[in-house]
PDB file of C-alpha atoms in Angstrom:
ATOM      1  CA  MET F 480    -264.733-148.258 -73.461  1.00  0.00           C
ATOM      2  CA  THR F 481    -263.821-147.379 -69.867  1.00  0.00           C
ATOM      3  CA  GLU F 482    -263.274-151.044 -69.012  1.00  0.00           C
ATOM      4  CA  THR F 483    -261.092-151.489 -72.095  1.00  0.00           C
ATOM      5  CA  PHE F 484    -259.004-148.451 -71.195  1.00  0.00           C
ATOM      6  CA  ASP F 485    -258.596-149.749 -67.652  1.00  0.00           C
ATOM      7  CA  ALA F 486    -257.394-153.081 -69.053  1.00  0.00           C
ATOM      8  CA  LEU F 487    -254.940-151.232 -71.305  1.00  0.00           C
ATOM      9  CA  THR F 488    -253.671-149.321 -68.277  1.00  0.00           C
ATOM     10  CA  ARG F 489    -253.006-152.543 -66.383  1.00  0.00           C
ATOM     11  CA  LEU F 490    -251.287-154.125 -69.388  1.00  0.00           C
ATOM     12  CA  VAL F 491    -248.937-151.204 -70.043  1.00  0.00           C
ATOM     13  CA  GLY F 492    -248.437-150.413 -66.372  1.00  0.00           C
ATOM     14  CA  ALA F 493    -246.909-153.835 -65.817  1.00  0.00           C
ATOM     15  CA  GLY F 494    -244.037-152.877 -68.139  1.00  0.00           C
ATOM     16  CA  ASP F 495    -241.891-154.723 -70.708  1.00  0.00           C
ATOM     17  CA  VAL F 496    -244.179-153.538 -73.500  1.00  0.00           C
ATOM     18  CA  VAL F 497    -242.996-153.236 -77.094  1.00  0.00           C
ATOM     19  CA  VAL F 498    -244.721-150.550 -79.152  1.00  0.00           C
ATOM     20  CA  LEU F 499    -245.424-151.014 -82.875  1.00  0.00           C
ATOM     21  CA  SER F 500    -246.610-147.735 -84.390  1.00  0.00           C
ATOM     22  CA  GLY F 501    -248.056-146.885 -87.790  1.00  0.00           C
ATOM     23  CA  ALA F 502    -249.150-143.907 -89.838  1.00  0.00           C
ATOM     24  CA  GLY F 503    -252.259-143.316 -87.728  1.00  0.00           C
ATOM     25  CA  LEU F 504    -250.053-142.070 -84.906  1.00  0.00           C
ATOM     26  CA  SER F 505    -248.816-139.179 -87.069  1.00  0.00           C
ATOM     27  CA  THR F 506    -252.134-137.933 -88.459  1.00  0.00           C
ATOM     28  CA  GLU F 507    -252.470-135.444 -85.607  1.00  0.00           C
ATOM     29  CA  SER F 508    -249.147-133.986 -86.773  1.00  0.00           C
ATOM     30  CA  GLY F 509    -250.706-133.230 -90.159  1.00  0.00           C
ATOM     31  CA  ILE F 510    -249.344-136.284 -91.986  1.00  0.00           C
ATOM     32  CA  PRO F 511    -252.231-138.350 -93.438  1.00  0.00           C
ATOM     33  CA  ASP F 512    -252.262-142.124 -93.265  1.00  0.00           C
ATOM     34  CA  TYR F 513    -252.927-144.517 -96.146  1.00  0.00           C
ATOM     35  CA  ARG F 514    -255.937-146.399 -94.888  1.00  0.00           C
ATOM     36  CA  GLY F 515    -257.337-144.612 -91.836  1.00  0.00           C
ATOM     37  CA  PRO F 516    -259.849-141.765 -91.580  1.00  0.00           C
ATOM     38  CA  SER F 517    -257.785-139.424 -93.769  1.00  0.00           C
ATOM     39  CA  GLY F 518    -257.979-141.958 -96.596  1.00  0.00           C
ATOM     40  CA  ALA F 519    -254.889-140.957 -98.601  1.00  0.00           C
ATOM     41  CA  ALA F 520    -254.795-144.413-100.192  1.00  0.00           C
ATOM     42  CA  ARG F 521    -258.032-143.682-101.987  1.00  0.00           C
ATOM     43  CA  ARG F 522    -256.250-141.045-104.075  1.00  0.00           C
ATOM     44  CA  HIS F 523    -252.628-142.077-104.152  1.00  0.00           C
ATOM     45  CA  THR F 524    -250.580-145.095-105.250  1.00  0.00           C
ATOM     46  CA  PRO F 525    -247.155-145.145-103.534  1.00  0.00           C
ATOM     47  CA  MET F 526    -243.984-145.335-105.606  1.00  0.00           C
ATOM     48  CA  THR F 527    -242.584-148.842-106.010  1.00  0.00           C
ATOM     49  CA  TYR F 528    -238.893-149.675-105.874  1.00  0.00           C
ATOM     50  CA  GLN F 529    -239.052-151.263-109.315  1.00  0.00           C
ATOM     51  CA  ALA F 530    -240.574-148.167-110.956  1.00  0.00           C
ATOM     52  CA  PHE F 531    -238.163-145.824-109.164  1.00  0.00           C
ATOM     53  CA  THR F 532    -235.017-147.686-110.202  1.00  0.00           C
ATOM     54  CA  ARG F 533    -236.032-148.692-113.750  1.00  0.00           C
ATOM     55  CA  ASP F 534    -238.057-145.778-115.080  1.00  0.00           C
ATOM     56  CA  PRO F 535    -236.328-142.349-115.327  1.00  0.00           C
ATOM     57  CA  HIS F 536    -239.694-140.632-115.840  1.00  0.00           C
ATOM     58  CA  ALA F 537    -241.146-142.251-112.712  1.00  0.00           C
ATOM     59  CA  ARG F 538    -238.020-141.258-110.775  1.00  0.00           C
ATOM     60  CA  ARG F 539    -238.289-137.640-111.921  1.00  0.00           C
ATOM     61  CA  ARG F 540    -241.977-137.628-111.006  1.00  0.00           C
ATOM     62  CA  TYR F 541    -241.151-138.951-107.547  1.00  0.00           C
ATOM     63  CA  TRP F 542    -238.434-136.374-106.856  1.00  0.00           C
ATOM     64  CA  ALA F 543    -240.499-133.468-108.197  1.00  0.00           C
ATOM     65  CA  ARG F 544    -243.391-134.360-105.934  1.00  0.00           C
ATOM     66  CA  SER F 545    -241.256-135.399-102.972  1.00  0.00           C
ATOM     67  CA  HIS F 546    -239.181-132.202-103.201  1.00  0.00           C
ATOM     68  CA  LEU F 547    -242.276-130.195-102.369  1.00  0.00           C
ATOM     69  CA  GLY F 548    -243.736-132.750 -99.978  1.00  0.00           C
ATOM     70  CA  TRP F 549    -240.512-132.934 -97.939  1.00  0.00           C
ATOM     71  CA  ARG F 550    -240.917-129.326 -96.861  1.00  0.00           C
ATOM     72  CA  LEU F 551    -244.281-130.158 -95.331  1.00  0.00           C
ATOM     73  CA  ILE F 552    -242.938-133.302 -93.641  1.00  0.00           C
ATOM     74  CA  ALA F 553    -239.912-131.407 -92.304  1.00  0.00           C
ATOM     75  CA  ARG F 554    -242.186-128.876 -90.608  1.00  0.00           C
ATOM     76  CA  ALA F 555    -244.276-131.575 -88.906  1.00  0.00           C
ATOM     77  CA  ALA F 556    -243.925-131.668 -85.123  1.00  0.00           C
ATOM     78  CA  PRO F 557    -244.533-134.515 -82.682  1.00  0.00           C
ATOM     79  CA  ASN F 558    -248.076-134.696 -81.342  1.00  0.00           C
ATOM     80  CA  ASP F 559    -249.479-135.785 -77.981  1.00  0.00           C
ATOM     81  CA  GLY F 560    -249.311-139.443 -79.034  1.00  0.00           C
ATOM     82  CA  HIS F 561    -245.588-139.322 -79.802  1.00  0.00           C
ATOM     83  CA  ARG F 562    -244.909-137.448 -76.580  1.00  0.00           C
ATOM     84  CA  ALA F 563    -246.928-139.975 -74.567  1.00  0.00           C
ATOM     85  CA  VAL F 564    -244.911-142.879 -76.002  1.00  0.00           C
ATOM     86  CA  ALA F 565    -241.695-141.069 -75.016  1.00  0.00           C
ATOM     87  CA  ARG F 566    -243.098-140.580 -71.493  1.00  0.00           C
ATOM     88  CA  LEU F 567    -243.878-144.286 -71.228  1.00  0.00           C
ATOM     89  CA  GLN F 568    -240.328-145.079 -72.297  1.00  0.00           C
ATOM     90  CA  ARG F 569    -238.821-142.663 -69.755  1.00  0.00           C
ATOM     91  CA  ALA F 570    -240.972-144.295 -67.065  1.00  0.00           C
ATOM     92  CA  GLY F 571    -239.261-147.603 -67.866  1.00  0.00           C
ATOM     93  CA  LEU F 572    -242.406-149.306 -69.140  1.00  0.00           C
ATOM     94  CA  LEU F 573    -241.312-150.005 -72.716  1.00  0.00           C
ATOM     95  CA  GLY F 574    -239.002-152.749 -73.899  1.00  0.00           C
ATOM     96  CA  GLY F 575    -238.697-151.168 -77.336  1.00  0.00           C
ATOM     97  CA  ILE F 576    -240.319-148.980 -79.970  1.00  0.00           C
ATOM     98  CA  ILE F 577    -240.763-150.196 -83.534  1.00  0.00           C
ATOM     99  CA  THR F 578    -242.264-147.785 -86.040  1.00  0.00           C
ATOM    100  CA  GLN F 579    -243.461-148.269 -89.592  1.00  0.00           C
ATOM    101  CA  ASN F 580    -243.334-144.481 -90.039  1.00  0.00           C
ATOM    102  CA  VAL F 581    -240.549-142.650 -91.846  1.00  0.00           C
ATOM    103  CA  ASP F 582    -241.162-139.194 -90.356  1.00  0.00           C
ATOM    104  CA  GLY F 583    -238.754-139.384 -87.384  1.00  0.00           C
ATOM    105  CA  LEU F 584    -241.372-137.970 -85.006  1.00  0.00           C
ATOM    106  CA  HIS F 585    -240.843-140.564 -82.256  1.00  0.00           C
ATOM    107  CA  THR F 586    -237.225-139.446 -81.933  1.00  0.00           C
ATOM    108  CA  ALA F 587    -238.183-135.772 -82.196  1.00  0.00           C
ATOM    109  CA  ALA F 588    -240.547-136.327 -79.259  1.00  0.00           C
ATOM    110  CA  GLY F 589    -237.669-137.601 -77.118  1.00  0.00           C
ATOM    111  CA  ALA F 590    -237.861-141.377 -77.605  1.00  0.00           C
ATOM    112  CA  THR F 591    -234.563-143.226 -77.930  1.00  0.00           C
ATOM    113  CA  GLY F 592    -233.464-146.445 -79.600  1.00  0.00           C
ATOM    114  CA  VAL F 593    -236.396-146.390 -82.013  1.00  0.00           C
ATOM    115  CA  ILE F 594    -236.268-149.143 -84.641  1.00  0.00           C
ATOM    116  CA  GLU F 595    -237.384-147.428 -87.837  1.00  0.00           C
ATOM    117  CA  LEU F 596    -238.582-150.431 -89.794  1.00  0.00           C
ATOM    118  CA  HIS F 597    -238.985-148.596 -93.093  1.00  0.00           C
ATOM    119  CA  GLY F 598    -236.122-146.130 -92.699  1.00  0.00           C
ATOM    120  CA  ARG F 599    -236.138-142.335 -92.447  1.00  0.00           C
ATOM    121  CA  LEU F 600    -237.230-139.767 -94.963  1.00  0.00           C
ATOM    122  CA  ASP F 601    -234.680-137.217 -93.727  1.00  0.00           C
ATOM    123  CA  GLU F 602    -231.763-139.239 -95.106  1.00  0.00           C
ATOM    124  CA  VAL F 603    -230.824-139.962 -98.719  1.00  0.00           C
ATOM    125  CA  THR F 604    -228.714-142.863 -99.973  1.00  0.00           C
ATOM    126  CA  CYS F 605    -226.775-143.342-103.205  1.00  0.00           C
ATOM    127  CA  LEU F 606    -227.648-146.687-104.771  1.00  0.00           C
ATOM    128  CA  ASP F 607    -224.214-146.823-106.408  1.00  0.00           C
ATOM    129  CA  CYS F 608    -221.670-145.803-103.753  1.00  0.00           C
ATOM    130  CA  GLY F 609    -223.865-146.209-100.667  1.00  0.00           C
ATOM    131  CA  ASN F 610    -223.143-142.724 -99.350  1.00  0.00           C
ATOM    132  CA  LEU F 611    -225.702-141.273 -96.945  1.00  0.00           C
ATOM    133  CA  THR F 612    -226.496-137.554 -96.977  1.00  0.00           C
ATOM    134  CA  SER F 613    -229.095-135.415 -95.270  1.00  0.00           C
ATOM    135  CA  ARG F 614    -232.373-134.616 -96.948  1.00  0.00           C
ATOM    136  CA  ASP F 615    -231.772-130.945 -96.162  1.00  0.00           C
ATOM    137  CA  GLU F 616    -228.616-131.045 -98.287  1.00  0.00           C
ATOM    138  CA  LEU F 617    -230.488-132.652-101.172  1.00  0.00           C
ATOM    139  CA  ASP F 618    -233.264-130.098-100.785  1.00  0.00           C
ATOM    140  CA  ARG F 619    -230.681-127.335-101.209  1.00  0.00           C
ATOM    141  CA  ARG F 620    -229.253-128.949-104.357  1.00  0.00           C
ATOM    142  CA  LEU F 621    -232.681-129.566-105.897  1.00  0.00           C
ATOM    143  CA  THR F 622    -233.715-125.991-105.154  1.00  0.00           C
ATOM    144  CA  GLU F 623    -230.601-124.702-106.929  1.00  0.00           C
ATOM    145  CA  ALA F 624    -231.279-126.985-109.905  1.00  0.00           C
ATOM    146  CA  ASN F 625    -234.906-125.859-110.137  1.00  0.00           C
ATOM    147  CA  PRO F 626    -235.143-122.108-109.588  1.00  0.00           C
ATOM    148  CA  GLY F 627    -238.709-120.890-109.528  1.00  0.00           C
ATOM    149  CA  PHE F 628    -240.197-124.368-109.054  1.00  0.00           C
ATOM    150  CA  ASP F 629    -243.132-123.529-106.822  1.00  0.00           C
ATOM    151  CA  ALA F 630    -246.003-125.741-107.966  1.00  0.00           C
ATOM    152  CA  HIS F 631    -249.080-125.677-105.763  1.00  0.00           C
ATOM    153  CA  VAL F 632    -249.364-128.547-103.268  1.00  0.00           C
ATOM    154  CA  ALA F 633    -252.893-129.752-102.544  1.00  0.00           C
ATOM    155  CA  HIS F 634    -251.939-132.320 -99.881  1.00  0.00           C
ATOM    156  CA  VAL F 635    -248.993-134.417 -98.735  1.00  0.00           C
ATOM    157  CA  ASN F 636    -248.982-138.215 -98.558  1.00  0.00           C
ATOM    158  CA  PRO F 637    -247.471-140.362 -95.764  1.00  0.00           C
ATOM    159  CA  ASP F 638    -244.292-141.045 -97.754  1.00  0.00           C
ATOM    160  CA  GLY F 639    -243.666-137.323 -98.347  1.00  0.00           C
ATOM    161  CA  ASP F 640    -245.050-137.463-101.885  1.00  0.00           C
ATOM    162  CA  VAL F 641    -247.578-134.925-103.160  1.00  0.00           C
ATOM    163  CA  ASP F 642    -249.897-134.726-106.154  1.00  0.00           C
ATOM    164  CA  LEU F 643    -248.579-132.597-109.028  1.00  0.00           C
ATOM    165  CA  PRO F 644    -249.801-132.019-112.586  1.00  0.00           C
ATOM    166  CA  ASP F 645    -247.736-133.561-115.401  1.00  0.00           C
ATOM    167  CA  GLU F 646    -246.652-130.173-116.740  1.00  0.00           C
ATOM    168  CA  ALA F 647    -245.037-129.316-113.412  1.00  0.00           C
ATOM    169  CA  VAL F 648    -243.208-132.651-113.305  1.00  0.00           C
ATOM    170  CA  ALA F 649    -241.953-132.242-116.893  1.00  0.00           C
ATOM    171  CA  ARG F 650    -239.904-129.146-116.064  1.00  0.00           C
ATOM    172  CA  PHE F 651    -238.294-130.590-112.928  1.00  0.00           C
ATOM    173  CA  ARG F 652    -234.572-131.485-112.943  1.00  0.00           C
ATOM    174  CA  THR F 653    -233.169-134.252-110.740  1.00  0.00           C
ATOM    175  CA  VAL F 654    -229.594-134.447-109.403  1.00  0.00           C
ATOM    176  CA  ASP F 655    -227.158-137.326-108.949  1.00  0.00           C
ATOM    177  CA  CYS F 656    -224.996-138.244-105.971  1.00  0.00           C
ATOM    178  CA  GLY F 657    -222.739-135.395-104.890  1.00  0.00           C
ATOM    179  CA  ILE F 658    -220.019-137.803-103.735  1.00  0.00           C
ATOM    180  CA  CYS F 659    -219.509-140.272-106.602  1.00  0.00           C
ATOM    181  CA  GLY F 660    -220.905-137.847-109.163  1.00  0.00           C
ATOM    182  CA  ALA F 661    -223.265-140.133-111.068  1.00  0.00           C
ATOM    183  CA  GLY F 662    -225.026-142.429-108.598  1.00  0.00           C
ATOM    184  CA  MET F 663    -228.814-142.689-108.363  1.00  0.00           C
ATOM    185  CA  LEU F 664    -230.180-141.042-105.230  1.00  0.00           C
ATOM    186  CA  LYS F 665    -233.053-142.542-103.266  1.00  0.00           C
ATOM    187  CA  PRO F 666    -234.587-141.575 -99.918  1.00  0.00           C
ATOM    188  CA  ASP F 667    -233.331-143.977 -97.269  1.00  0.00           C
ATOM    189  CA  VAL F 668    -236.759-145.561 -96.880  1.00  0.00           C
ATOM    190  CA  VAL F 669    -238.155-148.915 -97.902  1.00  0.00           C
ATOM    191  CA  PHE F 670    -240.366-148.480-100.959  1.00  0.00           C
ATOM    192  CA  PHE F 671    -243.268-150.759-101.802  1.00  0.00           C
ATOM    193  CA  GLY F 672    -241.805-153.817-103.506  1.00  0.00           C
ATOM    194  CA  GLU F 673    -238.517-153.436-101.627  1.00  0.00           C
ATOM    195  CA  THR F 674    -237.346-155.708 -98.803  1.00  0.00           C
ATOM    196  CA  VAL F 675    -236.707-154.482 -95.269  1.00  0.00           C
ATOM    197  CA  PRO F 676    -233.078-155.309 -94.351  1.00  0.00           C
ATOM    198  CA  ALA F 677    -232.976-158.738 -92.704  1.00  0.00           C
ATOM    199  CA  PRO F 678    -230.977-157.647 -89.607  1.00  0.00           C
ATOM    200  CA  ARG F 679    -233.566-154.950 -88.896  1.00  0.00           C
ATOM    201  CA  VAL F 680    -236.400-157.465 -89.139  1.00  0.00           C
ATOM    202  CA  ALA F 681    -234.519-159.883 -86.882  1.00  0.00           C
ATOM    203  CA  ASP F 682    -234.036-157.108 -84.317  1.00  0.00           C
ATOM    204  CA  CYS F 683    -237.774-156.416 -84.325  1.00  0.00           C
ATOM    205  CA  PHE F 684    -238.620-160.088 -83.877  1.00  0.00           C
ATOM    206  CA  ALA F 685    -236.155-160.307 -80.989  1.00  0.00           C
ATOM    207  CA  HIS F 686    -237.862-157.390 -79.257  1.00  0.00           C
ATOM    208  CA  VAL F 687    -241.282-158.967 -79.693  1.00  0.00           C
ATOM    209  CA  GLU F 688    -240.066-162.333 -78.420  1.00  0.00           C
ATOM    210  CA  ARG F 689    -238.674-160.716 -75.233  1.00  0.00           C
ATOM    211  CA  ALA F 690    -241.778-158.591 -74.633  1.00  0.00           C
ATOM    212  CA  ARG F 691    -244.425-159.160 -72.019  1.00  0.00           C
ATOM    213  CA  ALA F 692    -246.940-157.444 -74.333  1.00  0.00           C
ATOM    214  CA  LEU F 693    -247.117-155.877 -77.799  1.00  0.00           C
ATOM    215  CA  LEU F 694    -248.936-152.537 -78.133  1.00  0.00           C
ATOM    216  CA  VAL F 695    -249.952-151.574 -81.687  1.00  0.00           C
ATOM    217  CA  LEU F 696    -250.648-147.854 -82.196  1.00  0.00           C
ATOM    218  CA  GLY F 697    -252.245-146.355 -85.296  1.00  0.00           C
ATOM    219  CA  SER F 698    -251.651-149.176 -87.753  1.00  0.00           C
ATOM    220  CA  SER F 699    -254.245-150.969 -89.867  1.00  0.00           C
ATOM    221  CA  LEU F 700    -251.784-153.906 -90.108  1.00  0.00           C
ATOM    222  CA  THR F 701    -252.849-154.299 -93.719  1.00  0.00           C
ATOM    223  CA  VAL F 702    -249.371-155.123 -95.016  1.00  0.00           C
ATOM    224  CA  MET F 703    -247.336-158.052 -93.751  1.00  0.00           C
ATOM    225  CA  SER F 704    -244.359-155.802 -92.975  1.00  0.00           C
ATOM    226  CA  GLY F 705    -245.961-154.876 -89.649  1.00  0.00           C
ATOM    227  CA  ARG F 706    -248.549-157.625 -89.229  1.00  0.00           C
ATOM    228  CA  ARG F 707    -245.870-160.335 -89.010  1.00  0.00           C
ATOM    229  CA  PHE F 708    -244.890-159.068 -85.560  1.00  0.00           C
ATOM    230  CA  VAL F 709    -248.469-159.403 -84.345  1.00  0.00           C
ATOM    231  CA  LEU F 710    -248.564-162.927 -85.740  1.00  0.00           C
ATOM    232  CA  ARG F 711    -245.304-163.797 -83.967  1.00  0.00           C
ATOM    233  CA  ALA F 712    -246.561-162.358 -80.676  1.00  0.00           C
ATOM    234  CA  ALA F 713    -249.810-164.300 -80.925  1.00  0.00           C
ATOM    235  CA  LYS F 714    -247.953-167.524 -81.733  1.00  0.00           C
ATOM    236  CA  LEU F 715    -245.764-167.079 -78.655  1.00  0.00           C
ATOM    237  CA  GLY F 716    -248.676-166.197 -76.390  1.00  0.00           C
ATOM    238  CA  VAL F 717    -247.539-162.584 -75.969  1.00  0.00           C
ATOM    239  CA  PRO F 718    -250.681-160.446 -75.393  1.00  0.00           C
ATOM    240  CA  VAL F 719    -251.425-157.981 -78.189  1.00  0.00           C
ATOM    241  CA  ALA F 720    -253.258-154.695 -77.579  1.00  0.00           C
ATOM    242  CA  ILE F 721    -254.321-152.465 -80.486  1.00  0.00           C
ATOM    243  CA  VAL F 722    -255.288-148.786 -80.301  1.00  0.00           C
ATOM    244  CA  ASN F 723    -256.422-147.529 -83.703  1.00  0.00           C
ATOM    245  CA  GLN F 724    -259.198-145.612 -85.400  1.00  0.00           C
ATOM    246  CA  GLY F 725    -261.111-148.301 -87.250  1.00  0.00           C
ATOM    247  CA  PRO F 726    -260.643-152.070 -87.555  1.00  0.00           C
ATOM    248  CA  THR F 727    -257.294-153.684 -88.316  1.00  0.00           C
ATOM    249  CA  ARG F 728    -256.178-156.983 -89.804  1.00  0.00           C
ATOM    250  CA  GLY F 729    -254.708-157.877 -86.441  1.00  0.00           C
ATOM    251  CA  ASP F 730    -257.899-157.582 -84.408  1.00  0.00           C
ATOM    252  CA  GLY F 731    -258.457-161.331 -84.447  1.00  0.00           C
ATOM    253  CA  TYR F 732    -255.116-161.871 -82.706  1.00  0.00           C
ATOM    254  CA  ALA F 733    -255.544-159.163 -80.093  1.00  0.00           C
ATOM    255  CA  SER F 734    -256.440-159.579 -76.451  1.00  0.00           C
ATOM    256  CA  LEU F 735    -257.587-155.960 -76.381  1.00  0.00           C
ATOM    257  CA  THR F 736    -258.698-153.494 -79.065  1.00  0.00           C
ATOM    258  CA  LEU F 737    -259.596-149.853 -78.569  1.00  0.00           C
ATOM    259  CA  ASP F 738    -261.060-147.703 -81.349  1.00  0.00           C
ATOM    260  CA  ALA F 739    -260.049-144.209 -80.277  1.00  0.00           C
ATOM    261  CA  THR F 740    -258.014-141.138 -81.176  1.00  0.00           C
ATOM    262  CA  LEU F 741    -254.358-141.720 -80.417  1.00  0.00           C
ATOM    263  CA  GLY F 742    -253.239-138.422 -78.921  1.00  0.00           C
ATOM    264  CA  ALA F 743    -255.866-138.118 -76.194  1.00  0.00           C
ATOM    265  CA  THR F 744    -255.890-141.838 -75.401  1.00  0.00           C
ATOM    266  CA  LEU F 745    -252.132-142.194 -75.070  1.00  0.00           C
ATOM    267  CA  SER F 746    -251.838-138.982 -73.060  1.00  0.00           C
ATOM    268  CA  ALA F 747    -254.420-140.292 -70.610  1.00  0.00           C
ATOM    269  CA  LEU F 748    -252.630-143.643 -70.518  1.00  0.00           C
ATOM    270  CA  ALA F 749    -249.277-142.010 -69.745  1.00  0.00           C
ATOM    271  CA  ASP F 750    -250.895-139.881 -67.024  1.00  0.00           C
ATOM    272  CA  ARG F 751    -252.221-143.037 -65.371  1.00  0.00           C
ATOM    273  CA  VAL F 752    -249.142-145.244 -65.508  1.00  0.00           C
ATOM    274  CA  ALA F 753    -246.041-143.046 -65.759  1.00  0.00           C
ATOM    275  CA  ALA F 754    -246.013-142.273 -62.024  1.00  0.00           C
ATOM    276  CA  GLY F 755    -245.256-145.889 -61.151  1.00  0.00           C
ATOM    277  CA  PRO F 756    -245.980-149.543 -61.942  1.00  0.00           C
ATOM    278  CA  VAL F 757    -249.597-150.639 -62.140  1.00  0.00           C
ATOM    279  CA  PRO F 758    -250.338-154.252 -61.096  1.00  0.00           C
ATOM    280  CA  ALA F 759    -251.066-156.414 -64.116  1.00  0.00           C
ATOM    281  CA  ALA F 760    -254.346-158.238 -64.493  1.00  0.00           C
ATOM    282  CA  ALA F 761    -255.743-160.662 -67.015  1.00  0.00           C
ATOM    283  CA  VAL F 762    -256.889-158.874 -70.160  1.00  0.00           C
TER     284      VAL F 762
END
C-alpha cells in the first residue's frame, strides 16, 4: 500500500489532474453512498424521472421523504476528503473537478469551478416555466403547507430521500411553482432515467481530454454516467488512478488503484504534494 500511495503522490504532484468524485467521498460527512460500505442501495430504490413526472402519488412520496431528508443534507459539512481536494486545487495541481454528487460539499470546502454532473440538491426548478429557486425557500413553503409534519427519519439516502411509512406520506401536501403558479417543481438534479445535459457532458469530456491524469475518488463507477470518462481517458492513454473503498467497474482501466478511506488518504496526499510539484514517475 505504501508503494501505491507513493505512486499516487508522484502522479498528482505532477499536476494537470482532473478529479472525478462520487458518493463515497461524502460518506464521512454522514451521507451514505449507494454501493459502498454503507450499502444504501440494498434498502433503497432511487426515484426515476419517469415516475416523478407521470405519477402524482410517486411525486408526493418523493417530496414528503425529501422534505425531511433535505434537512439532514443541508446540515452536512465538508469532510477531510473535500478539504484535501480544495487544497490540491489551490496548489495548482488540478485541471478540474467533476463530481457525481449533488450535495455541494466540494464548493462548501472551498473548491471553485466544480462541474456538478448531476446537478445540485439545494436548487429547485420548475418543469413548466424553468424558474430556479432555492431549496431553502421550498423548504419554508412545504413547512407552511404541512404544519406538524414531523415523521421519524431512520436514515437519509444519497439523493436526500429518506424512508417513510405510507401513512406519513398520505398526509403530506406538495406545492407548485411560486412564480408561474401551477408548474411542477423538481430538485435541480438528474434523476435516474433522465439525461445529463449535453453541454455539461461535453465540458467534462473536454476536461478529461486535456488532463495529464484522471483521479477517481469514492465512486464505484457502476453507472455509465461517470464510467464513460474513465473509458475516454483510457482510450486516449490518460492515466487513471482510483481511490475507493472496495472494487470498482473501472479498475481494469486504471494504472493505479488504492482501496482506502478517502479522508485520511487524501489529507495525507495533500500534505505531501501541496507544498510544491513532485516529479512524475511511471505508474
